[in-house]
XYZ file of C-alpha atoms in Angstrom:
754
model
C -57.318 -70.317 -27.791
C -55.662 -70.183 -24.401
C -55.319 -66.837 -22.676
C -53.288 -66.293 -19.540
C -54.199 -63.999 -16.632
C -52.461 -63.790 -13.239
C -52.726 -67.242 -11.699
C -55.359 -68.555 -14.104
C -55.823 -69.476 -17.732
C -58.785 -70.134 -19.994
C -59.274 -72.638 -22.771
C -62.128 -73.623 -25.031
C -62.306 -77.377 -25.690
C -64.228 -79.087 -28.457
C -66.187 -81.980 -26.887
C -67.106 -85.111 -28.814
C -69.436 -88.017 -28.068
C -72.281 -86.155 -26.336
C -75.750 -87.487 -27.174
C -77.978 -85.443 -24.862
C -77.929 -82.556 -22.402
C -77.218 -84.931 -19.518
C -73.876 -85.750 -21.151
C -72.905 -82.079 -21.008
C -74.002 -81.891 -17.369
C -71.915 -84.968 -16.515
C -68.756 -83.547 -18.139
C -69.302 -80.172 -16.474
C -69.714 -81.839 -13.089
C -66.494 -83.840 -13.495
C -64.464 -80.807 -14.580
C -65.771 -78.624 -11.767
C -64.703 -81.240 -9.231
C -61.082 -80.504 -10.157
C -59.295 -78.055 -7.862
C -59.128 -74.561 -9.307
C -61.404 -75.341 -12.263
C -64.589 -73.549 -13.350
C -66.205 -75.061 -16.429
C -69.293 -74.541 -18.560
C -70.183 -77.213 -21.109
C -72.640 -76.397 -23.897
C -74.343 -79.347 -25.572
C -75.625 -77.225 -28.483
C -72.206 -75.879 -29.498
C -70.289 -78.956 -28.252
C -67.782 -76.742 -26.480
C -66.441 -76.487 -22.955
C -65.194 -73.139 -21.658
C -62.801 -73.838 -18.826
C -61.013 -71.482 -16.448
C -58.281 -73.302 -14.532
C -55.450 -72.655 -12.085
C -52.036 -71.974 -13.527
C -50.506 -75.164 -12.100
C -52.823 -77.308 -14.252
C -52.315 -78.157 -17.905
C -54.797 -78.434 -20.748
C -53.842 -82.098 -20.979
C -55.161 -82.584 -17.424
C -58.543 -81.211 -18.476
C -58.632 -83.393 -21.577
C -57.745 -86.449 -19.501
C -60.666 -85.760 -17.154
C -63.101 -85.446 -20.053
C -61.793 -88.650 -21.628
C -62.039 -90.474 -18.291
C -65.700 -89.461 -18.244
C -66.172 -91.272 -21.544
C -66.004 -88.437 -24.073
C -63.370 -86.821 -26.282
C -61.889 -83.347 -25.949
C -59.533 -81.412 -28.192
C -58.105 -77.908 -27.814
C -58.800 -75.528 -30.702
C -56.115 -75.324 -33.366
C -54.471 -71.937 -33.938
C -56.906 -70.024 -36.151
C -56.532 -67.556 -38.958
C -59.463 -65.408 -39.952
C -59.871 -67.146 -43.283
C -59.882 -70.733 -42.016
C -61.296 -70.614 -38.505
C -64.690 -72.209 -37.965
C -66.098 -68.922 -36.732
C -64.687 -66.852 -39.550
C -66.748 -68.083 -42.418
C -63.891 -69.701 -44.383
C -64.753 -72.741 -46.462
C -62.589 -75.218 -44.495
C -64.967 -74.823 -41.546
C -67.653 -76.790 -43.375
C -65.577 -79.949 -43.676
C -65.939 -81.219 -40.076
C -69.742 -80.877 -40.331
C -69.884 -82.969 -43.502
C -67.529 -85.579 -42.035
C -69.560 -85.917 -38.828
C -72.939 -86.271 -40.489
C -71.896 -88.685 -43.221
C -71.543 -91.839 -41.031
C -74.892 -91.182 -39.340
C -76.578 -90.610 -42.684
C -75.097 -93.846 -44.031
C -76.376 -95.782 -41.007
C -79.838 -94.314 -41.479
C -80.062 -95.126 -45.197
C -78.764 -98.701 -44.852
C -80.924 -99.390 -41.786
C -84.038 -98.098 -43.533
C -83.477 -100.279 -46.600
C -82.962 -103.372 -44.433
C -85.747 -102.694 -41.905
C -88.685 -102.098 -44.247
C -88.939 -105.722 -45.494
C -88.422 -107.076 -41.943
C -91.348 -105.031 -40.604
C -93.520 -105.856 -43.618
C -92.996 -109.629 -43.221
C -93.694 -109.537 -39.482
C -96.906 -107.545 -39.809
C -98.374 -109.232 -42.918
C -98.858 -113.045 -42.587
C -99.262 -113.262 -46.379
C -95.579 -112.337 -46.737
C -94.392 -115.019 -44.327
C -92.877 -117.438 -46.838
C -91.348 -120.767 -45.761
C -88.068 -119.384 -44.429
C -89.131 -115.780 -43.839
C -87.828 -115.818 -40.271
C -84.263 -116.532 -41.431
C -84.497 -113.809 -44.082
C -85.653 -111.442 -41.338
C -82.640 -112.381 -39.227
C -80.281 -111.801 -42.147
C -81.720 -108.317 -42.720
C -82.276 -107.261 -39.096
C -78.964 -108.363 -37.553
C -76.827 -105.689 -39.331
C -79.352 -103.026 -38.298
C -79.279 -103.974 -34.608
C -75.523 -104.583 -34.439
C -74.093 -101.968 -36.814
C -76.930 -99.468 -37.267
C -77.568 -99.183 -33.525
C -73.862 -99.027 -32.661
C -74.035 -95.340 -31.561
C -76.781 -96.269 -29.082
C -74.816 -99.260 -27.787
C -71.696 -97.121 -27.289
C -73.661 -94.408 -25.482
C -75.386 -96.998 -23.285
C -72.014 -98.484 -22.343
C -70.661 -95.041 -21.459
C -73.762 -94.321 -19.357
C -73.487 -97.686 -17.623
C -69.870 -97.039 -16.668
C -71.013 -93.905 -14.859
C -74.146 -95.322 -13.295
C -76.526 -93.389 -15.538
C -79.400 -94.373 -17.815
C -80.880 -92.470 -20.768
C -82.969 -93.253 -23.824
C -79.817 -94.751 -25.354
C -79.750 -97.307 -22.542
C -83.340 -98.380 -23.134
C -82.836 -98.576 -26.908
C -79.656 -100.606 -26.554
C -81.020 -103.002 -23.934
C -84.371 -103.449 -25.674
C -83.010 -104.010 -29.202
C -80.231 -106.302 -27.963
C -82.671 -108.334 -25.881
C -85.037 -108.644 -28.840
C -82.213 -109.842 -31.093
C -80.730 -112.265 -28.569
C -84.093 -113.796 -27.725
C -84.913 -114.124 -31.423
C -81.577 -115.916 -31.944
C -82.366 -118.289 -29.073
C -85.851 -118.983 -30.428
C -84.505 -119.579 -33.945
C -81.577 -121.850 -33.029
C -82.784 -123.566 -29.848
C -86.568 -123.126 -29.932
C -89.169 -123.859 -32.574
C -89.137 -120.442 -34.317
C -86.565 -121.643 -36.852
C -88.644 -124.504 -38.189
C -89.734 -124.322 -41.858
C -93.203 -122.857 -42.307
C -93.236 -121.069 -38.950
C -95.657 -118.128 -38.853
C -96.813 -115.593 -36.343
C -100.548 -116.366 -36.189
C -102.811 -113.439 -35.385
C -104.428 -114.604 -32.155
C -106.170 -112.015 -29.976
C -105.742 -113.986 -26.775
C -103.656 -113.788 -23.637
C -101.913 -117.008 -22.757
C -98.743 -118.038 -20.979
C -95.994 -119.154 -23.379
C -92.388 -120.249 -23.116
C -91.423 -117.961 -26.027
C -89.670 -120.668 -27.988
C -91.638 -119.828 -31.153
C -91.521 -116.037 -30.881
C -89.110 -113.643 -32.640
C -88.950 -109.883 -32.213
C -86.695 -108.856 -35.095
C -89.123 -106.287 -36.511
C -89.197 -104.446 -33.162
C -85.392 -104.396 -32.926
C -84.852 -103.192 -36.511
C -87.767 -100.739 -36.568
C -86.866 -99.010 -33.319
C -83.253 -98.643 -34.439
C -84.226 -97.051 -37.756
C -86.765 -94.646 -36.270
C -84.306 -93.457 -33.634
C -81.488 -93.084 -36.164
C -83.756 -90.813 -38.210
C -84.478 -88.636 -35.188
C -80.801 -88.545 -34.211
C -79.731 -87.549 -37.734
C -82.123 -84.626 -38.046
C -81.227 -83.452 -34.554
C -77.498 -83.625 -35.350
C -77.926 -81.731 -38.605
C -79.755 -78.942 -36.812
C -77.275 -78.827 -33.928
C -74.292 -78.522 -36.290
C -75.527 -75.027 -37.159
C -75.275 -73.753 -33.597
C -72.077 -71.795 -34.309
C -73.189 -70.438 -37.667
C -74.202 -67.091 -36.148
C -70.557 -66.268 -35.545
C -69.670 -67.323 -39.072
C -72.425 -65.130 -40.503
C -71.321 -62.159 -38.394
C -67.736 -62.218 -39.552
C -68.740 -62.833 -43.158
C -70.279 -59.354 -43.104
C -66.853 -57.791 -43.007
C -64.956 -56.815 -46.140
C -62.550 -59.534 -47.310
C -60.124 -57.196 -49.111
C -59.197 -53.557 -48.707
C -57.247 -50.956 -50.679
C -54.566 -49.353 -48.489
C -52.284 -46.416 -49.162
C -48.658 -47.317 -48.447
C -45.759 -45.149 -49.556
C -48.196 -43.101 -51.639
C -49.351 -46.133 -53.638
C -52.631 -48.024 -53.614
C -52.263 -51.676 -52.622
C -54.951 -54.369 -52.360
C -54.510 -56.566 -49.258
C -56.583 -58.937 -47.121
C -58.543 -57.214 -44.371
C -56.879 -59.264 -41.615
C -53.521 -57.833 -42.689
C -54.603 -54.275 -41.842
C -52.726 -52.623 -38.987
C -53.735 -49.783 -36.703
C -52.719 -46.517 -38.353
C -53.083 -47.775 -41.929
C -54.932 -45.476 -44.335
C -57.392 -47.248 -46.614
C -59.802 -46.224 -49.362
C -63.560 -46.859 -49.359
C -65.280 -46.253 -52.676
C -69.056 -45.785 -53.118
C -70.900 -49.079 -52.614
C -68.004 -50.729 -50.731
C -67.990 -51.943 -47.136
C -65.758 -50.169 -44.664
C -63.034 -52.679 -43.837
C -62.508 -51.924 -40.141
C -63.237 -49.351 -37.439
C -61.536 -46.043 -38.112
C -61.678 -42.266 -38.525
C -62.354 -40.450 -41.809
C -59.257 -38.580 -42.985
C -60.560 -37.252 -46.312
C -63.903 -37.106 -48.102
C -67.554 -37.065 -47.096
C -70.351 -39.528 -47.636
C -73.491 -41.147 -46.258
C -72.819 -44.411 -44.416
C -75.547 -47.029 -44.070
C -75.015 -48.441 -40.565
C -78.483 -49.940 -40.113
C -77.138 -53.516 -39.911
C -75.036 -52.616 -36.889
C -76.841 -49.748 -35.153
C -80.470 -50.062 -36.218
C -80.410 -46.417 -37.330
C -82.714 -46.280 -40.365
C -81.357 -43.000 -41.753
C -77.845 -43.154 -43.300
C -75.298 -41.217 -41.263
C -73.456 -38.313 -42.878
C -69.710 -38.528 -42.226
C -66.824 -36.208 -43.043
C -63.205 -35.754 -42.029
C -62.754 -36.454 -38.301
C -65.865 -38.647 -37.946
C -65.619 -42.221 -36.705
C -66.829 -45.085 -38.906
C -67.454 -48.738 -38.110
C -66.247 -51.807 -39.962
C -68.802 -53.746 -42.085
C -71.004 -50.658 -42.616
C -71.729 -49.616 -46.206
C -70.445 -46.499 -47.892
C -73.527 -45.277 -49.759
C -72.127 -42.046 -51.139
C -68.737 -40.545 -51.929
C -65.103 -41.665 -51.734
C -63.562 -41.871 -48.247
C -60.017 -42.161 -46.965
C -60.080 -43.785 -43.515
C -57.399 -44.321 -40.867
C -57.745 -47.695 -39.109
C -58.106 -47.311 -35.335
C -59.161 -50.862 -34.348
C -58.478 -54.127 -36.130
C -59.107 -57.837 -35.618
C -60.742 -58.819 -32.340
C -60.939 -55.180 -31.141
C -63.488 -54.076 -33.767
C -67.144 -53.533 -32.974
C -68.078 -56.401 -35.318
C -65.741 -58.819 -33.518
C -67.069 -57.702 -30.138
C -70.606 -58.350 -31.358
C -69.538 -61.832 -32.480
C -68.241 -62.402 -28.952
C -71.599 -61.268 -27.553
C -73.420 -63.824 -29.693
C -71.038 -66.574 -28.618
C -71.417 -65.709 -24.930
C -75.204 -65.585 -25.234
C -75.280 -69.001 -26.894
C -73.056 -70.480 -24.219
C -75.318 -69.064 -21.541
C -78.403 -70.718 -23.002
C -78.003 -74.456 -22.405
C -80.010 -76.729 -24.707
C -83.149 -78.113 -23.096
C -83.014 -81.806 -22.321
C -85.380 -83.768 -24.528
C -88.687 -84.835 -23.009
C -88.075 -88.466 -23.919
C -84.747 -88.419 -22.096
C -86.414 -87.012 -18.987
C -88.966 -89.821 -19.078
C -86.347 -92.498 -19.707
C -84.189 -91.231 -16.831
C -86.832 -92.694 -14.500
C -88.402 -95.266 -16.787
C -85.222 -97.129 -17.797
C -84.005 -98.049 -14.295
C -87.564 -99.070 -13.338
C -87.888 -101.339 -16.382
C -84.516 -102.991 -15.803
C -85.326 -103.520 -12.122
C -88.746 -104.912 -13.050
C -87.189 -107.339 -15.553
C -84.738 -108.633 -12.930
C -87.521 -108.804 -10.342
C -89.689 -110.785 -12.782
C -86.881 -113.278 -13.389
C -86.298 -113.736 -9.655
C -89.995 -114.026 -8.888
C -90.630 -116.802 -11.414
C -87.506 -118.731 -10.442
C -88.425 -118.363 -6.781
C -91.876 -119.811 -7.453
C -90.537 -122.939 -9.109
C -91.004 -121.942 -12.750
C -88.706 -123.349 -15.405
C -85.740 -121.227 -16.409
C -87.116 -120.850 -19.952
C -90.482 -119.523 -18.812
C -88.876 -117.206 -16.224
C -86.400 -115.829 -18.729
C -89.178 -115.404 -21.310
C -91.175 -113.255 -18.915
C -88.127 -111.151 -18.018
C -87.168 -110.582 -21.661
C -90.803 -109.797 -22.501
C -90.626 -106.936 -20.017
C -87.598 -105.486 -21.814
C -89.139 -105.997 -25.262
C -92.496 -104.405 -24.520
C -90.634 -101.493 -22.929
C -88.626 -101.011 -26.126
C -89.671 -97.489 -27.086
C -91.056 -97.816 -30.602
C -93.808 -95.239 -30.152
C -91.722 -93.352 -27.599
C -89.023 -92.985 -30.227
C -91.575 -91.765 -32.767
C -93.212 -89.249 -30.419
C -90.809 -86.355 -30.910
C -89.454 -86.936 -34.464
C -92.834 -87.388 -36.160
C -94.446 -84.362 -34.541
C -91.357 -82.284 -35.201
C -91.127 -83.383 -38.834
C -94.801 -82.717 -39.558
C -94.801 -79.468 -37.590
C -91.619 -78.130 -39.175
C -92.783 -79.261 -42.615
C -96.058 -77.412 -42.215
C -94.155 -74.426 -40.873
C -91.921 -74.380 -43.943
C -95.017 -74.254 -46.153
C -96.131 -71.190 -44.189
C -92.691 -69.543 -44.211
C -91.765 -70.562 -40.650
C -88.544 -72.485 -39.952
C -88.251 -74.210 -36.542
C -84.676 -75.176 -35.665
C -85.221 -77.972 -33.155
C -87.342 -79.504 -30.400
C -85.735 -77.437 -27.637
C -87.239 -74.320 -29.252
C -90.798 -75.494 -28.667
C -90.659 -75.440 -24.870
C -89.521 -71.815 -24.960
C -92.513 -70.738 -27.078
C -94.834 -72.012 -24.370
C -93.024 -70.122 -21.612
C -92.606 -66.777 -23.417
C -94.628 -63.931 -21.901
C -92.772 -60.880 -23.262
C -91.866 -60.207 -26.896
C -89.176 -57.654 -27.734
C -89.407 -56.271 -31.268
C -86.656 -54.616 -33.256
C -87.937 -51.659 -35.274
C -85.919 -51.369 -38.469
C -86.727 -54.169 -40.892
C -89.065 -55.898 -38.439
C -91.909 -53.533 -37.587
C -90.863 -51.233 -40.434
C -89.734 -52.019 -43.987
C -86.099 -51.104 -43.302
C -86.036 -48.919 -46.438
C -86.339 -45.162 -46.725
C -89.678 -44.265 -48.343
C -91.303 -41.022 -49.504
C -94.303 -40.717 -47.202
C -95.814 -37.214 -47.496
C -95.580 -34.142 -49.751
C -96.393 -30.722 -48.272
C -96.749 -28.078 -50.996
C -96.740 -24.324 -50.702
C -99.897 -22.443 -51.620
C -100.654 -22.664 -55.320
C -98.108 -25.434 -56.052
C -98.975 -28.647 -57.873
C -97.785 -31.839 -56.124
C -97.108 -33.620 -59.397
C -94.877 -30.792 -60.625
C -92.986 -30.758 -57.306
C -92.349 -34.503 -57.523
C -91.286 -34.366 -61.188
C -88.672 -31.667 -60.645
C -87.409 -32.870 -57.245
C -87.418 -36.521 -58.328
C -85.491 -35.746 -61.515
C -82.712 -34.093 -59.529
C -82.621 -36.731 -56.743
C -82.502 -39.521 -59.330
C -78.971 -38.427 -60.198
C -77.793 -38.759 -56.581
C -76.552 -41.999 -54.984
C -77.708 -40.995 -51.495
C -80.321 -43.415 -50.037
C -82.686 -40.588 -49.068
C -82.404 -39.113 -52.560
C -83.158 -42.500 -54.062
C -86.258 -42.785 -51.842
C -87.530 -39.461 -53.206
C -86.727 -40.431 -56.796
C -88.474 -43.800 -56.454
C -91.559 -42.252 -54.868
C -91.709 -39.538 -57.513
C -91.393 -42.018 -60.373
C -94.183 -44.180 -58.936
C -96.568 -41.217 -58.780
C -95.630 -39.257 -61.925
C -94.114 -41.764 -64.330
C -90.954 -40.978 -66.332
C -88.749 -38.306 -64.789
C -87.005 -35.630 -66.884
C -83.209 -35.475 -67.192
C -81.527 -32.659 -65.218
C -78.786 -30.346 -66.485
C -75.803 -28.964 -64.567
C -76.360 -31.417 -61.696
C -74.181 -30.864 -58.608
C -73.980 -32.558 -55.209
C -73.521 -30.139 -52.294
C -71.731 -32.184 -49.601
C -73.863 -32.632 -46.510
C -76.644 -30.326 -47.735
C -78.347 -31.754 -50.821
C -78.333 -31.402 -54.607
C -78.853 -28.625 -57.134
C -79.290 -28.403 -60.899
C -81.425 -27.270 -63.795
C -84.557 -29.245 -64.701
C -86.706 -28.176 -67.678
C -85.335 -24.649 -67.404
C -85.872 -24.311 -63.645
C -82.981 -23.830 -61.198
C -83.902 -26.484 -58.623
C -82.630 -27.018 -55.070
C -83.448 -30.176 -53.025
C -82.013 -30.808 -49.560
C -81.705 -29.304 -46.115
C -83.185 -25.928 -45.215
C -79.624 -24.621 -44.918
C -79.100 -25.224 -48.651
C -82.024 -22.951 -49.451
C -80.771 -20.319 -46.976
C -77.430 -20.183 -48.821
C -79.472 -19.020 -51.823
C -81.393 -16.530 -49.648
C -84.582 -18.594 -49.844
C -86.755 -18.874 -46.718
C -89.458 -21.449 -46.019
C -92.940 -19.936 -45.684
C -94.719 -20.458 -42.352
C -96.835 -23.421 -43.449
C -93.844 -25.339 -44.850
C -91.684 -24.450 -41.841
C -94.402 -25.824 -39.554
C -94.675 -29.021 -41.636
C -90.890 -29.430 -41.460
C -90.856 -29.031 -37.665
C -93.705 -31.523 -37.201
C -92.005 -34.075 -39.451
C -88.728 -33.804 -37.560
C -90.555 -34.043 -34.212
C -92.018 -37.338 -35.440
C -88.523 -38.553 -36.284
C -88.862 -38.211 -40.041
C -86.392 -36.627 -42.444
C -87.701 -33.351 -43.925
C -86.410 -32.307 -47.353
C -86.972 -28.816 -48.703
C -87.637 -28.208 -52.413
C -87.204 -24.840 -54.145
C -86.849 -23.538 -57.668
C -86.571 -20.190 -59.345
C -85.858 -18.444 -56.026
C -88.905 -19.689 -54.061
C -89.572 -22.573 -51.666
C -92.153 -24.909 -53.184
C -92.534 -27.954 -50.885
C -91.325 -30.059 -47.989
C -91.014 -33.803 -48.499
C -91.192 -36.305 -45.625
C -88.991 -39.388 -45.910
C -88.856 -42.157 -43.322
C -88.599 -45.858 -42.772
C -92.184 -46.866 -43.552
C -94.167 -49.089 -41.173
C -95.165 -52.426 -42.686
C -98.924 -52.478 -43.330
C -99.317 -55.738 -41.382
C -97.416 -54.708 -38.243
C -100.372 -53.326 -36.265
C -102.389 -56.503 -36.897
C -99.362 -58.585 -35.884
C -99.113 -56.761 -32.539
C -102.796 -57.489 -31.832
C -102.226 -61.189 -32.557
C -99.173 -61.332 -30.288
C -101.161 -59.744 -27.454
C -103.892 -62.361 -27.994
C -101.253 -65.049 -27.374
C -100.525 -63.549 -23.954
C -97.353 -61.708 -24.981
C -96.483 -58.169 -23.916
C -94.804 -56.307 -26.832
C -91.815 -53.984 -26.300
C -90.194 -51.936 -29.092
C -86.378 -52.009 -28.851
C -84.311 -50.007 -31.325
C -81.080 -48.180 -31.940
C -83.047 -45.407 -33.665
C -83.867 -42.103 -31.951
C -86.712 -41.894 -29.443
C -88.968 -39.649 -31.518
C -88.953 -42.118 -34.411
C -89.432 -45.104 -32.098
C -92.353 -43.585 -30.190
C -94.088 -42.544 -33.395
C -93.802 -46.072 -34.774
C -94.923 -47.630 -31.475
C -97.988 -45.392 -31.256
C -99.033 -46.303 -34.791
C -98.805 -50.090 -34.299
C -100.118 -50.238 -30.717
C -97.006 -50.815 -28.580
C -96.966 -49.159 -25.151
C -93.359 -49.644 -24.026
C -90.430 -48.249 -26.038
C -86.700 -48.613 -25.416
C -84.783 -46.478 -27.926
C -81.274 -45.247 -28.772
C -79.565 -48.452 -27.647
C -76.326 -49.929 -28.927
C -76.010 -53.664 -29.726
C -74.513 -54.524 -26.336
C -77.327 -52.556 -24.693
C -79.898 -54.729 -26.476
C -78.396 -57.777 -24.800
C -78.463 -55.963 -21.449
C -82.150 -55.086 -21.921
C -83.005 -58.740 -22.584
C -80.978 -59.785 -19.524
C -82.729 -57.170 -17.388
C -86.149 -58.433 -18.450
C -85.051 -61.993 -17.717
C -83.803 -60.843 -14.327
C -87.304 -59.525 -13.623
C -88.609 -63.064 -14.069
C -89.907 -62.638 -17.615
C -89.472 -65.210 -20.369
C -88.366 -63.179 -23.364
C -88.991 -63.743 -27.054
C -87.013 -61.460 -29.385
C -87.816 -60.599 -33.011
C -85.132 -58.966 -35.148
C -83.446 -58.927 -38.525
C -80.113 -57.116 -38.257
C -76.608 -57.857 -37.072
C -77.309 -55.560 -34.151
C -80.047 -57.991 -33.081
C -78.006 -61.212 -33.333
C -76.634 -61.234 -29.789
C -80.014 -60.343 -28.276
C -81.691 -63.068 -30.353
C -79.214 -65.586 -28.953
C -79.646 -64.311 -25.369
C -83.453 -64.436 -25.403
C -85.225 -67.656 -24.470
C -86.803 -67.547 -27.917
C -85.214 -65.792 -30.897
C -87.348 -65.106 -33.986
C -85.336 -63.902 -36.976
C -86.906 -62.225 -39.990
C -85.816 -64.167 -43.072
C -85.506 -60.908 -45.004
C -82.724 -59.853 -42.617
C -79.053 -60.694 -42.297
C -77.604 -64.190 -42.084
C -76.216 -63.367 -38.635
C -79.694 -62.701 -37.244
C -81.181 -65.747 -38.974
C -78.519 -68.095 -37.627
C -78.731 -66.678 -34.089
C -82.519 -67.091 -33.969
C -84.452 -70.203 -32.928
C -87.266 -69.567 -35.403
C -86.824 -68.018 -38.839
C -89.724 -66.148 -40.447
C -89.095 -66.481 -44.175
C -91.718 -63.886 -45.005
C -90.943 -60.325 -44.069
C -94.335 -60.174 -42.350
C -94.442 -59.744 -38.576
C -97.750 -61.650 -38.464
C -95.655 -64.748 -39.156
C -94.200 -64.335 -35.642
C -97.640 -64.940 -34.126
C -98.219 -67.892 -36.462
C -94.781 -69.294 -35.566
C -95.513 -69.173 -31.849
C -98.957 -70.750 -32.335
C -97.507 -73.543 -34.501
C -94.637 -74.163 -32.097
C -96.983 -74.386 -29.117
C -99.266 -76.758 -31.026
C -96.281 -78.911 -32.037
C -95.090 -79.070 -28.433
C -98.581 -80.037 -27.286
C -98.617 -82.799 -29.904
C -95.237 -84.112 -28.742
C -96.464 -84.255 -25.156
C -99.654 -86.072 -26.100
C -97.585 -88.474 -28.231
C -95.362 -89.207 -25.253
C -98.418 -89.797 -23.077
C -99.800 -92.298 -25.598
C -96.491 -94.090 -26.037
C -95.644 -94.167 -22.358
C -99.170 -95.276 -21.497
C -98.943 -98.351 -23.714
C -95.670 -99.354 -22.100
C -97.080 -98.947 -18.594
C -100.234 -100.946 -19.397
C -98.371 -103.774 -21.115
C -95.547 -104.195 -18.593
C -97.698 -105.968 -15.944
C -98.897 -108.452 -18.577
C -95.323 -109.115 -19.631
C -94.196 -109.562 -16.034
C -97.064 -112.040 -15.472
C -95.915 -114.096 -18.462
C -99.242 -113.475 -20.227
C -97.980 -111.455 -23.189
C -98.820 -113.123 -26.464
C -96.339 -111.917 -29.124
C -99.110 -110.900 -31.533
C -100.873 -108.949 -28.795
C -97.558 -107.245 -28.095
C -97.023 -106.589 -31.795
C -100.557 -105.262 -32.221
C -100.222 -103.014 -29.170
C -96.902 -101.618 -30.339
C -98.238 -101.102 -33.880
C -101.393 -99.394 -32.628
C -99.293 -97.227 -30.327
C -97.096 -96.185 -33.242
C -100.065 -95.578 -35.550
C -101.725 -93.443 -32.869
C -98.591 -91.349 -32.483
C -98.187 -90.854 -36.234
C -101.883 -90.053 -36.730
C -101.767 -87.531 -33.894
C -98.710 -85.895 -35.442
C -100.337 -85.744 -38.876
C -103.050 -83.486 -37.440
C -100.454 -80.711 -37.525
C -100.810 -80.691 -41.319
C -104.171 -78.977 -40.841
C -102.599 -75.965 -39.092
C -103.566 -72.717 -40.803
C -102.110 -69.254 -40.576
C -104.513 -66.763 -39.009
C -106.522 -64.716 -41.508
């Protein structure tokens, strides 16, 4: 959408045709050269955010992008139910349409390439006219299957740039053209021609050599890598979709004294709407009537449900866990806290440019050198009186041996094996750019609720008065709490049932708003709730229970008093329980060189108690979602590389801002989509395993690139000297590829730490 401010305007353009991070940098550079323009182009989200002077038009910006060789379109006017960021179904269509052609190219190219490679590598399969069958199968792969690479290479050439696409296009085209020459004008097309396996180096004019298997194989391998990269990148904006999906879709409003069901986006400021128990609050507002407990943990990180009554503010997308509420809407649409959080996630994603692939960085230098070497080889041989055929053979041999078969396998194979092994261990790695960040990370920021702790209220401790039986206390208190819908009451009831078995049925049950519950259980008049509830019945806590209550509250736990028949009997401690594996996980993260920091929206007493128990020294508590982002930015400003682990909506923006975001798979979709790594298990130890696996995968990719690049470097002088026998070249390329694949397969042996 375009927004106008004095003298300037802003627009977000959808960019098409980018194949690597250098494309985004090129577009950004061109836009920023325009007078009055400030632009940021994000390769991951395929968007350009542009601020421009008022005398320019959006069409001028689009024209500049198109002149650079890419496409640009302004966003269409969006409604909440059909915008890509809103979670509406129509948003999925562009993704399916974009991936389908690439998937088709991959499938067709694979089916055609396999027999070509098999015939070239196995002399037993080289029937009388096998070379012509190879041409028939390989030509569509190189011409049609590799078309995206050819187009990208042409675009790069027009702007004086070279990437992996350039090397792929030049190498595969050269291999095909030389094979055509050898088949039609040389001796390669003669019946019965074979590629004999001769381990010798001898000068040849190339008239009997074809390189169709190299052209088809490289194309197919690179298409596979491009497809899986594109599928992962398409999900870059899904965090926003997941955020807005949290909101209620419909709401019951009171208009002219009547209840009316409308869509949430049709709410207006000042509308009064109903929120029944178990429903989400539709938008930010103020309670007009009723009282309840609101579960805001997804937004605030506060583990204990918040009691609200008339006059209290409530936030959209939080859950009404108790009674019926009548709320007046105070903020709607883009002004709500949920929408502002979505904006935070979007800004954080835009500020974290995708890392350029290692292979592209190598090819940026390697490609121009290879092309220059090929031209130099041609000139050298012609200048020394060699025949045109021999000179051209040597020059083309340089291009062919440089064709990055193993280089193209280096990243995809390691990533596929590493991510596959990760999936078996409950670790999902989103893409190759994530791996570099795991190596750099030195600080790990941990959310508390749902990450270090279970995220659920749990009965932890029972303090009984002198002479009282714990089982009897739990039976009577649990029976009464079982009839309440309050989350804390349910925690008591669940804990009591686990320890005592079947709970009795209460009589005359009543909920005392904001204080607790009361009723008759097995002939006893029972009270369960705050100390104030007991005081209203003139019941005082004895000294030992009062001390236990104070200590529990000092530790950030919720203390619940239990009384019956006019006397206080016990104090129950309820809190968000720490996961049993969290302390071990912190030790493992420290062993990886990471400094842990606990970051939470919960109160400081709770946070410090949790941190002390699991072994974390630094605590940052009582922070709002936007403050979490600021904390990550502050740490980054201090020169630290930050990894963030979280599970809630309140963590999504911070996960996107951090260099490395690890989302607990037991958390919300918003957190999962904003993270770089997803930990399917709700076990924090998986974070340490994820970082170890990612670092090992990155190390494997680098060693793969060293192998692949090394073969090219060693073989290029032989090719330039005209001494490259085609079978030696084929054997070298095959061995290079096998080495890369074998090295990648070692990742299958990765084990989670015991």
